[in-house]
Short mmCIF file of C-alpha atoms in Angstrom, two decimals:
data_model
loop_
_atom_site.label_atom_id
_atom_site.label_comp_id
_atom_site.label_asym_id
_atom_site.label_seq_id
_atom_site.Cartn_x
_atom_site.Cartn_y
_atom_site.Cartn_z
CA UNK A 172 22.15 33.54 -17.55
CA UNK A 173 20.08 34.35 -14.70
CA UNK A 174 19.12 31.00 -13.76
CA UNK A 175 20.55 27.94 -10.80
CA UNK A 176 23.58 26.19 -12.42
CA UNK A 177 25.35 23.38 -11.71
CA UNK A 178 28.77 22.05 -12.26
CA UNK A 179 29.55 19.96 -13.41
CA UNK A 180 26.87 18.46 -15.78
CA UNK A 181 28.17 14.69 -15.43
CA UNK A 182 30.91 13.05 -13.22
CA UNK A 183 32.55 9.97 -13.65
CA UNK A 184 34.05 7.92 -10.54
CA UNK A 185 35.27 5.03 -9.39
CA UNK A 186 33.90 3.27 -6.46
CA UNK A 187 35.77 4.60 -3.15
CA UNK A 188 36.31 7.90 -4.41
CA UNK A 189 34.85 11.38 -3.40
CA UNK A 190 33.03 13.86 -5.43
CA UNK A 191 31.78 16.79 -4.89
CA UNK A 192 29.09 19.02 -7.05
CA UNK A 193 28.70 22.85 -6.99
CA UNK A 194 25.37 24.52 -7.43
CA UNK A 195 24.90 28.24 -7.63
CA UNK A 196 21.12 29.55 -7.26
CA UNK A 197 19.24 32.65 -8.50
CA UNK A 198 21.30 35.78 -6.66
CA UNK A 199 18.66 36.66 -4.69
CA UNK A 200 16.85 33.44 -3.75
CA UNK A 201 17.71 32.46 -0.41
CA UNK A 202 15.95 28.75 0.03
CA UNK A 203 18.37 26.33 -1.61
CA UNK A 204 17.26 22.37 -2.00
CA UNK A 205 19.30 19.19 -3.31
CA UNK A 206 17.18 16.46 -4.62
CA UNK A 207 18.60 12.79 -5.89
CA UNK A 208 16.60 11.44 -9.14
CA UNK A 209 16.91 7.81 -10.63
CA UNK A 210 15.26 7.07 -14.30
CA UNK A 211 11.43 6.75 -13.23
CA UNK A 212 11.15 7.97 -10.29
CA UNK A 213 10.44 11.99 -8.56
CA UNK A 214 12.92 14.22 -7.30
CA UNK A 215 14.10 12.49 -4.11
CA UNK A 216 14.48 15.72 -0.98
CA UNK A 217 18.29 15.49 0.13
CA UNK A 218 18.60 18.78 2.12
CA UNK A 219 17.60 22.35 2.28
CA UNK A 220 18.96 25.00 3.30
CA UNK A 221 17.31 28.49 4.27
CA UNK A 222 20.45 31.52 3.76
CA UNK A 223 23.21 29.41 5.39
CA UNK A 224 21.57 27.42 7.74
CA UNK A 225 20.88 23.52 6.47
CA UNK A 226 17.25 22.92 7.95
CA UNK A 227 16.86 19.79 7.32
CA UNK A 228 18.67 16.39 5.94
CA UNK A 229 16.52 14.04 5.01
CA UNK A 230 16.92 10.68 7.31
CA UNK A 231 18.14 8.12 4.75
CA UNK A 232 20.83 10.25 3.68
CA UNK A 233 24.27 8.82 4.32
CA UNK A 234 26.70 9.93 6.58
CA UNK A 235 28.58 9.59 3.77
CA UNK A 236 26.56 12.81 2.23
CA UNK A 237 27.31 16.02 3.47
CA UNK A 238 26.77 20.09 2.30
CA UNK A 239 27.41 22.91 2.97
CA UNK A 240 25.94 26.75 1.85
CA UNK A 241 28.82 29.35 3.13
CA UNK A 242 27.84 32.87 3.00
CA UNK A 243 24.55 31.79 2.02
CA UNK A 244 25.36 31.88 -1.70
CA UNK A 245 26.36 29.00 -3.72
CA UNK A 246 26.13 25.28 -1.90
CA UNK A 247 27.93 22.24 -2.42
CA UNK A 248 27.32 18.44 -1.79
CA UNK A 249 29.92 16.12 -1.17
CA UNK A 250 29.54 12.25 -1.46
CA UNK A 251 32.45 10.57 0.35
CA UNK A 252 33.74 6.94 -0.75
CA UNK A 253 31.03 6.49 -3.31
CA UNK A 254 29.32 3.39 -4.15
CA UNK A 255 27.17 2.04 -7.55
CA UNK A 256 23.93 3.05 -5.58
CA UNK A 257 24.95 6.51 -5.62
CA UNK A 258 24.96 6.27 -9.58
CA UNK A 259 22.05 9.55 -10.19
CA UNK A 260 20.75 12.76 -11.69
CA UNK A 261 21.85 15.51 -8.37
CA UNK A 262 19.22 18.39 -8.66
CA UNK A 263 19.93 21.33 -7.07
CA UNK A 264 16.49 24.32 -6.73
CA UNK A 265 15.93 27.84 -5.38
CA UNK A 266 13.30 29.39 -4.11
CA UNK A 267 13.01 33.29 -2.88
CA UNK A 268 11.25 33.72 0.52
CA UNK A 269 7.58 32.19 0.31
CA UNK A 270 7.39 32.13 -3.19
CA UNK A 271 6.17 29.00 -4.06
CA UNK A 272 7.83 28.34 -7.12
CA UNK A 273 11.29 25.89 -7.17
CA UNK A 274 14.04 27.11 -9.82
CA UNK A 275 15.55 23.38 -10.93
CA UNK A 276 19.67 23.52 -12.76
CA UNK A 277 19.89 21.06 -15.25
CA UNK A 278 21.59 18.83 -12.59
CA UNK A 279 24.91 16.67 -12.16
CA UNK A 280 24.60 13.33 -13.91
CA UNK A 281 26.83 11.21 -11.60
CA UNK A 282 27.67 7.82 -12.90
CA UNK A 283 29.63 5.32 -10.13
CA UNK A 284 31.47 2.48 -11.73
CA UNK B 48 6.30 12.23 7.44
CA UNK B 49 4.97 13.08 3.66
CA UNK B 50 3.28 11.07 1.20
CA UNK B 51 2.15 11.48 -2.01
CA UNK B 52 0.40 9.11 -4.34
CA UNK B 53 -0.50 9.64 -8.32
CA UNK B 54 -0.60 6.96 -11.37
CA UNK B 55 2.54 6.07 -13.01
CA UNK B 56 1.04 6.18 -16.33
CA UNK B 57 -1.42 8.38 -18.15
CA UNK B 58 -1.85 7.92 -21.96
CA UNK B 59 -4.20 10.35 -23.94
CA UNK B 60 -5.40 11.93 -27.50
CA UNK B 61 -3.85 14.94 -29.19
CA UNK B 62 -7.06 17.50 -29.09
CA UNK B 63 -8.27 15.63 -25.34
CA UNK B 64 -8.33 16.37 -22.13
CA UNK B 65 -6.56 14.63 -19.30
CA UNK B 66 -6.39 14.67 -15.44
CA UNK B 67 -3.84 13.07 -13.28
CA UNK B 68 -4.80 12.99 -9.82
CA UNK B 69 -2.66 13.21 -6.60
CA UNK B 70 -3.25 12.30 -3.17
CA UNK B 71 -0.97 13.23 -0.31
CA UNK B 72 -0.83 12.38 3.35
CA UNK B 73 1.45 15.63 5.69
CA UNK B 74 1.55 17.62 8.70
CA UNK B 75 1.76 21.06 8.32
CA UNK B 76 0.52 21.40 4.92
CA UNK B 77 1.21 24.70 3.06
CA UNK B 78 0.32 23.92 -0.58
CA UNK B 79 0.34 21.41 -3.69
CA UNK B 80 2.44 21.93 -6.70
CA UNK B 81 2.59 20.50 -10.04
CA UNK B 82 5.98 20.29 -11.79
CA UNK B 83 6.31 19.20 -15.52
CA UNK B 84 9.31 17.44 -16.85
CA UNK B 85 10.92 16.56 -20.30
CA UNK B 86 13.04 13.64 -20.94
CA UNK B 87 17.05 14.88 -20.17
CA UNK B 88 15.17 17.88 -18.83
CA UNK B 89 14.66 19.38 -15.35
CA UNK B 90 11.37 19.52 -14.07
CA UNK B 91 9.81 23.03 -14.38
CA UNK B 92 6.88 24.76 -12.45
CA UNK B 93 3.41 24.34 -13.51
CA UNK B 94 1.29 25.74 -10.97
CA UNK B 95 0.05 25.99 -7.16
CA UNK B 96 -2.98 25.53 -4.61
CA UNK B 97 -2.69 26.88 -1.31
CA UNK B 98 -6.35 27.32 -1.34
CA UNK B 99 -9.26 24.86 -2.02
CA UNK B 100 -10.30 25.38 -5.34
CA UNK B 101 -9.21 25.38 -8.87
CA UNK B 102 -6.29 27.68 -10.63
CA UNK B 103 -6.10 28.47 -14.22
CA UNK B 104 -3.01 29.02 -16.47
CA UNK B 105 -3.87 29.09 -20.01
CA UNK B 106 -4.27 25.38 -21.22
CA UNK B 107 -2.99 24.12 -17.62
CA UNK B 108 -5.60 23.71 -14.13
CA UNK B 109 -5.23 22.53 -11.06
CA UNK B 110 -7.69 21.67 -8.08
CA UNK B 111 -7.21 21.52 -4.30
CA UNK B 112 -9.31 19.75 -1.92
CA UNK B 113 -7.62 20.18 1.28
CA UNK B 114 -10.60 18.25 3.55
CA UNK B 115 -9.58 15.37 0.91
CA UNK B 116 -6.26 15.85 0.80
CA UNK B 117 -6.54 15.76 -2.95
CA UNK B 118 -5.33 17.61 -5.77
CA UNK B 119 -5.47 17.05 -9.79
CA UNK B 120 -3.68 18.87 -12.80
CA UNK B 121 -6.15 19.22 -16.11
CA UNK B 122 -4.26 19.30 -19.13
CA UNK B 123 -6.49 20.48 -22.29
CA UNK B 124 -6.30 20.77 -25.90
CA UNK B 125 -3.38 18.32 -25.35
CA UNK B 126 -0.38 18.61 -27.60
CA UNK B 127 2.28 16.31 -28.43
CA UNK B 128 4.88 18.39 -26.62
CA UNK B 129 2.70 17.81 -23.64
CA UNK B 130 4.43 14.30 -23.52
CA UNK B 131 6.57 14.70 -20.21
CA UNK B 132 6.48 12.90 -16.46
CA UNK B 133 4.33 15.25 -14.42
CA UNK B 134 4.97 15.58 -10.89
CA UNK B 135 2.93 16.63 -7.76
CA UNK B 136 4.63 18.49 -4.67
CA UNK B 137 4.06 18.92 -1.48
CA UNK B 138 5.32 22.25 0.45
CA UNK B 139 4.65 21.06 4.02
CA UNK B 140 6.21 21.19 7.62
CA UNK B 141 8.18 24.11 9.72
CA UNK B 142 10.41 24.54 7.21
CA UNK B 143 8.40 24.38 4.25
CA UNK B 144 10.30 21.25 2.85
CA UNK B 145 9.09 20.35 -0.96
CA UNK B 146 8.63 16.78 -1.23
CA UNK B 147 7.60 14.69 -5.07
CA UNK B 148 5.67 12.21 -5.87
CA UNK B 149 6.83 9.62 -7.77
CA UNK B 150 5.75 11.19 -11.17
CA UNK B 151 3.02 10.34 -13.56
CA UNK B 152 4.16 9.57 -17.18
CA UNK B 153 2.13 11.48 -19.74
CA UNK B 154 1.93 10.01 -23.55
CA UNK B 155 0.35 12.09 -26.06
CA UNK B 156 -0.72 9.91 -29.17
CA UNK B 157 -2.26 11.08 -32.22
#
């Protein structure tokens, strides 16, 4: 399978605890973006990362939310001491270069009780 | 910032034709993108405008207006498997962030 996967596919936590999701893009894409989704609503921009470097973070992000892309290859997102409002679907996309079109996984269905 | 604007809800015919529109508000604007996606699915690329003008992929279109700051998708010969949440995307600023709208929900009735 050539495609951007994501482990795991859904996480159950307890309040307070940490989690943290993998997602490995297409080899030789090297844009890499995390989105949040909630039932109704579009992909929500987390962060991006171009190679290793994390461009951007988008401003209501946590401090509690953090990732991290070593080597430029596969990128994980930690939430620390979660909470119910972190209860979502975590998309993780690739891009090569200035291609336009984003590669979505099939996401990590986290569920915060 | 971005900001992106589109109906919530669409409902249409089997056979029809629909358009869901999409207004955006950015700096640095590179291009609009439509994504479709399927309930429990992840959203998959449609099609892109850097351009003004409209773009054809089989049964799929979309228009730019960049002056307007508008964009639609054109859905024809609508099929029930067209029922999805369709999504309009902005790929704006230095870094070419992507940023959704908030989706427009697409029911295909016979």
């Amino acid at each position: 399978d050539t495609g951007v996967s994501q482990d795991p596919r859904h996480k159950i936590t307890k309040r307070g605890q940490n989690v943290t999701f993998r997602c490995d893009p297409i080899s030789e894409h090297n844009r890499l973006y995390w989105y949040r989704q909630t039932l109704g609503q579009g992909p929500e921009f987390l962060t991006y990362f171009q190679n290793e470097a994390q461009l951007e973070k988008s401003r209501l992000l946590s401090d509690r939310f953090s990732a991290e892309r070593p080597k430029g290859s596969f990128s994980t997102l930690e939430i620390q001491r979660t909470e119910q409002g972190d209860s979502a679907m975590y998309l993780c996309a690739s891009r090569q270069g200035e291609d336009e079109k984003l590669f979505f996984g099939s996401g990590t269905q986290l569920s915060v009780l | 910032g971005q900001s992106l604007e589109q109906p919530s809800e669409v409902t249409a015919v089997e056979g029809a034709i629909v358009q869901i529109n999409c207004t955006y508000q950015t700096s640095g604007f590179y291009g609009l993108s439509w994504y479709q996606q399927h309930d429990g699915g992840a959203p998959t690329f449609l099609s892109y405008n850097a351009l003004d003008g409209l773009e054809e992929t089989g049964r799929f279109s979309s228009f730019l207006s960049r002056s307007d700051s508008y964009g639609y998708l054109l859905l024809q010969e609508l099929q029930m498997k067209d029922s999805a949440s369709y999504f309009c995307a902005l790929n704006s600023g230095g870094y070419q962030k992507v940023t959704f709208g908030i989706g427009t929900k697409l029911q295909v009735i016979p």
